[in-house]
Amino acid sequence: MSLHPLIGHSHASQRLAEAVRTDRLPQVMVISGPAGVGKQRLALWLGQLVLCTEKGPEPCGRCRPCRLVENLGHPDLHWLVPIPRPKAADPDKAVDEAALAIAEVLDERRARPLYGPPDGMASHSMASVRLLQRRAALTSVEGGRRVFIIGEADRLVPQESSQEAANALLKLLEEPPAGSLFLLTTVDARRLLPTIRSRAVPVRLNRLTDDEVRGFLARELDAQTPEALDDRVALAGGSIGAALAAGDEAGKAYRAAGQLLEAVMAGSAERYERALKQAPYSARGEFTAMLDALAETLGEATRGGLGQALRRPVPAALKRADAGALLQAMERVAEAREAAYGNVNPQILLAVLGEELAEVL
Ligand SMILES: [Zn+2]
């Protein structure tokens, strides 16, 4: 199976194609935008465009490099995705382990091009960055450009051990090898180290339009009634990822986040009850997904407070909170999200977060 077509983002893709045509494409870019709108898909599109032999305004889809990219098999296109932290203590073995884990994820994406978000605990560890360094040091296999895509680049683990990972990546981005192109993607460029951000040209993507999401769903999913399709488009909020996840994992995370917010607004007894219900360590990915949904819900409430149309339901109690309080609450959630990468017990983290949210909201 090959990649699904690029959906939407015509403004961004035209600008990028123009930069390629006039040989003004920056070597390092950060593609940011909401989850599930196709940031990595756009990066692949751009990679395909620079590797395509036809040099047109979009990848021709027929030449050998195009076909290799579509099968995620181009030897000069390297796609780094977050993976569970390698277990090997020996640095070289850890790099091999990372390479294997990334290859497995890409195998899955080749088989199922419409993938969901990675596990909440998956990250770019030092081993992944070493792997990137190793590959960046090689010469081009096909003799053309080389493309490095770092998906969810904000998952460079913000811990002591990975300050090193961030610095190693920084060195690479400061002086990218000739002919190389680095495309980092993230939901929020502010989550990247300022030093990394300052070396990259930003490309911001917006949510897709409802029509774009509808067109995609109608084509990719099995026959649905128009009503079911409308429901799904409404839930998606301009994100194909959200449309695909509606009803399963993401839905679960949003429900859990909504329950937590309601418990926080209700008072401490309920809060502790909710915190203690949080499944222990083994469900860490679920826990971080809930924190992401929590941040998104608070953001939605902020937009609602500013009179903008809501894309998702917001718990009734939150609608009374003011924007300043909501922003503080989002900061607390972001801190908890970082702490969740460490060895902190989710139950304790959630109890503390509940207290903090109750204080600010
Ligand atoms: Zn081509």
XYZ file of C-alpha atoms and ligand atoms in Angstrom:
362
model
C 0.000 0.000 0.000
C 1.290 3.500 -0.708
C 0.880 6.839 1.030
C -2.541 8.436 0.962
C -2.667 11.727 -0.959
C -1.793 14.998 0.716
C -5.028 16.562 1.976
C -5.422 20.350 2.112
C -2.528 22.702 2.974
C -2.442 23.912 -0.607
C -1.116 27.319 0.412
C 1.829 25.803 2.310
C 2.596 23.234 -0.378
C 2.535 25.858 -3.129
C 4.880 28.102 -1.184
C 7.251 25.209 -0.559
C 7.151 24.122 -4.201
C 7.973 27.662 -5.244
C 10.940 27.669 -2.841
C 12.150 24.378 -4.348
C 11.754 25.721 -7.873
C 13.733 28.882 -7.148
C 16.290 26.960 -5.092
C 15.419 28.911 -1.945
C 14.202 26.055 0.216
C 15.564 26.439 3.766
C 17.623 23.463 4.940
C 15.952 23.250 8.334
C 12.237 23.725 8.876
C 9.771 23.185 11.692
C 6.304 22.227 10.495
C 3.824 22.936 13.271
C 0.059 22.654 13.523
C -2.737 20.807 15.316
C -2.502 17.035 15.827
C -3.733 14.916 12.961
C -3.761 17.546 10.201
C -0.989 15.862 8.208
C 2.254 17.577 9.235
C 4.395 14.502 8.640
C 2.452 13.834 5.448
C 3.395 17.301 4.203
C 7.039 16.626 5.167
C 6.932 13.402 3.132
C 5.347 15.286 0.247
C 8.160 17.851 0.334
C 10.769 15.096 0.605
C 9.234 13.413 -2.422
C 9.190 16.724 -4.297
C 12.905 17.407 -3.790
C 13.820 13.820 -4.705
C 11.496 13.639 -7.766
C 13.366 13.685 -11.083
C 10.599 15.590 -12.916
C 11.109 18.888 -11.046
C 7.471 19.914 -11.399
C 5.250 21.849 -8.945
C 4.391 18.559 -7.246
C 5.887 15.082 -7.060
C 5.148 13.284 -10.359
C 4.374 10.005 -8.571
C 5.771 7.974 -11.481
C 9.562 8.330 -11.391
C 11.657 5.859 -9.429
C 12.430 8.208 -6.497
C 8.713 9.083 -6.219
C 7.729 5.445 -6.086
C 10.434 4.675 -3.533
C 9.214 7.499 -1.287
C 5.603 6.326 -1.599
C 6.657 2.922 -0.309
C 8.754 4.523 2.440
C 11.719 2.792 0.844
C 13.840 5.666 -0.472
C 17.384 5.174 0.883
C 17.941 8.939 1.136
C 14.726 9.718 2.966
C 15.013 9.057 6.686
C 11.916 9.299 8.829
C 12.493 9.320 12.573
C 9.481 8.547 14.714
C 9.169 8.401 18.511
C 9.820 4.931 19.938
C 10.002 3.401 23.424
C 13.365 4.189 25.017
C 15.912 1.492 24.012
C 16.880 -0.822 26.859
C 20.490 -1.592 25.894
C 23.067 0.080 28.173
C 25.785 -0.001 25.517
C 25.356 3.148 23.349
C 26.046 1.341 20.043
C 23.617 -1.437 20.875
C 21.015 1.164 21.857
C 21.386 2.814 18.427
C 20.854 -0.557 16.708
C 17.830 -1.151 18.907
C 16.431 2.265 17.984
C 16.998 1.617 14.263
C 15.111 -1.665 14.551
C 12.227 -0.122 16.503
C 11.893 2.741 13.986
C 11.970 0.267 11.072
C 9.146 -1.670 12.748
C 7.001 1.457 13.086
C 7.646 2.320 9.424
C 6.695 -1.238 8.418
C 3.386 -0.716 10.194
C 2.854 2.637 8.481
C 3.641 1.075 5.138
C 0.953 -1.516 5.799
C -1.476 0.958 7.358
C -0.730 4.501 6.147
C -3.397 5.995 8.408
C -1.748 5.712 11.783
C -2.814 6.998 15.175
C -0.690 8.972 17.603
C 2.308 7.069 19.046
C 2.222 5.766 22.587
C 2.403 8.600 25.120
C 5.746 7.321 26.386
C 7.421 6.983 22.989
C 10.210 9.515 22.516
C 13.343 10.492 20.621
C 16.034 9.337 23.020
C 19.781 9.858 22.768
C 19.982 6.608 20.766
C 17.615 7.986 18.091
C 19.631 11.182 17.813
C 22.854 9.149 17.498
C 21.165 7.154 14.756
C 20.298 10.412 13.006
C 23.910 11.622 13.350
C 25.153 8.343 11.979
C 22.869 8.527 8.953
C 23.559 12.220 8.372
C 27.276 11.424 8.162
C 26.753 9.042 5.218
C 26.730 10.208 1.617
C 23.651 10.143 -0.598
C 22.841 6.648 -1.879
C 21.061 7.844 -5.022
C 23.366 10.790 -5.597
C 20.705 13.467 -4.938
C 19.484 15.278 -1.848
C 18.951 13.646 1.506
C 15.853 14.232 3.583
C 15.527 13.786 7.338
C 12.058 13.957 8.842
C 11.827 14.083 12.625
C 8.204 13.471 13.522
C 6.883 14.850 16.824
C 10.196 16.541 17.478
C 8.894 17.834 20.818
C 9.351 14.295 22.063
C 13.052 14.805 22.442
C 12.879 13.835 26.090
C 13.247 16.890 28.319
C 15.353 15.168 30.954
C 18.944 15.446 32.053
C 20.043 12.474 29.997
C 18.532 13.938 26.887
C 19.796 17.475 27.194
C 22.620 15.671 25.465
C 20.214 14.460 22.753
C 18.938 17.963 22.168
C 22.481 19.353 21.976
C 23.596 16.689 19.523
C 20.618 17.468 17.310
C 21.372 21.160 17.638
C 24.904 20.657 16.355
C 23.529 18.870 13.316
C 20.992 21.613 12.614
C 23.597 24.347 13.034
C 25.658 22.941 10.203
C 23.485 20.611 8.163
C 25.519 18.534 5.699
C 25.449 19.834 2.108
C 22.341 18.768 0.206
C 20.480 17.666 3.315
C 17.015 18.791 4.353
C 15.755 18.566 7.938
C 12.019 18.679 8.550
C 10.886 18.667 12.165
C 7.203 18.380 12.990
C 5.425 19.297 16.213
C 1.988 20.360 17.378
C 3.517 23.417 19.010
C 6.894 24.888 18.052
C 7.133 26.413 21.533
C 7.626 22.900 22.864
C 10.988 22.718 21.089
C 14.137 24.098 22.664
C 14.493 27.789 21.699
C 17.954 26.996 20.349
C 16.496 24.426 17.944
C 13.614 26.688 16.994
C 15.915 29.594 16.236
C 17.754 27.560 13.615
C 14.654 26.488 11.739
C 12.282 28.281 9.396
C 8.710 27.861 10.668
C 5.936 26.434 8.480
C 2.587 26.673 10.237
C -0.323 24.511 9.202
C -3.942 25.202 10.063
C -6.777 22.850 10.734
C -8.303 21.340 7.614
C -11.689 22.545 6.453
C -14.734 20.390 7.185
C -15.049 19.748 3.461
C -11.495 18.477 3.253
C -12.080 16.147 6.215
C -15.409 14.997 4.782
C -13.871 14.299 1.362
C -11.096 12.309 2.962
C -13.408 10.258 5.183
C -15.828 9.552 2.357
C -12.961 8.189 0.290
C -10.979 6.311 2.943
C -13.627 4.791 5.172
C -16.155 2.146 4.285
C -19.593 3.362 3.294
C -21.155 5.519 5.991
C -24.522 7.175 6.233
C -24.412 10.936 5.585
C -25.456 11.495 9.230
C -22.623 9.339 10.565
C -20.213 11.170 8.297
C -21.492 14.558 9.525
C -21.041 13.455 13.153
C -17.516 12.390 12.498
C -16.625 15.562 10.638
C -18.021 17.627 13.531
C -16.007 15.652 16.099
C -12.862 15.934 14.001
C -12.497 19.700 14.389
C -10.442 19.923 11.212
C -8.152 17.025 12.077
C -8.114 13.790 10.115
C -6.306 12.153 13.039
C -9.173 13.145 15.332
C -11.733 11.954 12.777
C -10.093 8.552 12.627
C -9.754 8.308 16.384
C -13.284 9.533 17.135
C -14.940 6.883 19.213
C -11.845 4.965 20.302
C -8.603 5.948 22.031
C -8.843 9.711 21.685
C -12.509 9.640 22.678
C -11.532 7.739 25.815
C -8.801 10.250 26.655
C -11.228 13.174 26.229
C -13.851 11.526 28.405
C -11.231 10.884 31.117
C -10.034 14.520 30.875
C -13.625 15.780 31.112
C -14.259 13.633 34.200
C -11.099 14.915 35.841
C -12.048 18.550 35.202
C -15.506 17.987 36.591
C -14.007 16.343 39.687
C -11.594 19.264 40.130
C -14.432 21.775 39.965
C -16.545 19.672 42.343
C -14.119 19.618 45.273
C -11.298 17.652 46.828
C -13.030 14.401 47.854
C -14.036 13.698 44.277
C -10.620 14.812 43.109
C -8.788 12.232 45.194
C -11.202 9.548 44.216
C -10.501 10.296 40.576
C -6.733 10.371 41.114
C -6.772 7.013 42.874
C -8.780 5.460 40.068
C -5.959 6.269 37.683
C -4.488 2.956 36.598
C -0.874 2.529 37.729
C 2.382 2.580 35.792
C 1.496 0.089 33.036
C -1.051 2.445 31.503
C 1.326 5.400 31.224
C 0.572 5.962 27.544
C -3.098 6.281 28.379
C -2.240 8.666 31.174
C -0.242 11.006 28.934
C -2.977 10.829 26.270
C -5.409 11.978 28.973
C -3.071 14.889 29.855
C -2.942 15.897 26.172
C -6.738 15.777 25.982
C -6.858 17.838 29.185
C -4.639 20.538 27.650
C -6.716 20.537 24.479
C -9.980 20.830 26.465
C -8.608 23.784 28.458
C -7.521 25.405 25.186
C -10.980 24.877 23.792
C -12.539 26.485 26.884
C -10.199 29.471 26.377
C -11.371 29.846 22.788
C -14.966 29.533 23.933
C -14.342 32.283 26.529
C -13.096 34.539 23.737
C -16.347 34.041 21.879
C -14.937 31.698 19.234
C -16.941 28.719 18.029
C -16.281 25.518 20.002
C -14.918 22.538 18.136
C -15.389 20.145 21.035
C -17.734 20.002 23.985
C -16.325 21.674 27.114
C -17.457 20.649 30.650
C -20.108 23.085 31.860
C -18.128 24.063 34.980
C -15.183 25.207 32.846
C -17.262 27.709 30.925
C -17.242 29.979 33.984
C -13.433 30.087 34.284
C -11.665 33.195 32.959
C -8.927 33.168 30.323
C -6.081 33.948 32.750
C -7.068 31.037 34.983
C -7.355 28.707 31.999
C -3.901 29.655 30.761
C -2.429 28.988 34.209
C -4.215 25.646 34.249
C -2.714 24.799 30.851
C 0.758 25.584 32.182
C 0.229 23.215 35.110
C -0.879 20.479 32.717
C 2.202 21.075 30.528
C 4.417 20.690 33.609
C 2.672 17.460 34.532
C 3.101 16.281 30.945
C 6.861 16.759 31.231
C 7.001 15.108 34.628
C 5.056 12.148 33.212
C 8.089 11.230 31.105
C 10.063 10.586 34.285
C 9.576 7.982 36.954
C 6.841 9.837 38.782
C 3.859 7.743 39.791
C 0.844 8.871 37.697
C -1.412 8.683 40.760
C 0.732 11.099 42.744
C 1.161 13.330 39.722
C -2.573 13.454 39.179
C -3.308 14.185 42.849
C -0.851 17.122 42.756
C -2.192 18.326 39.420
C -5.752 18.146 40.760
C -4.766 20.389 43.691
C -3.048 22.861 41.383
C -5.934 23.010 38.950
C -8.405 23.543 41.782
C -6.253 26.443 42.998
C -6.120 28.269 39.679
C -9.535 27.480 38.223
Zn 8.663 11.902 -9.491
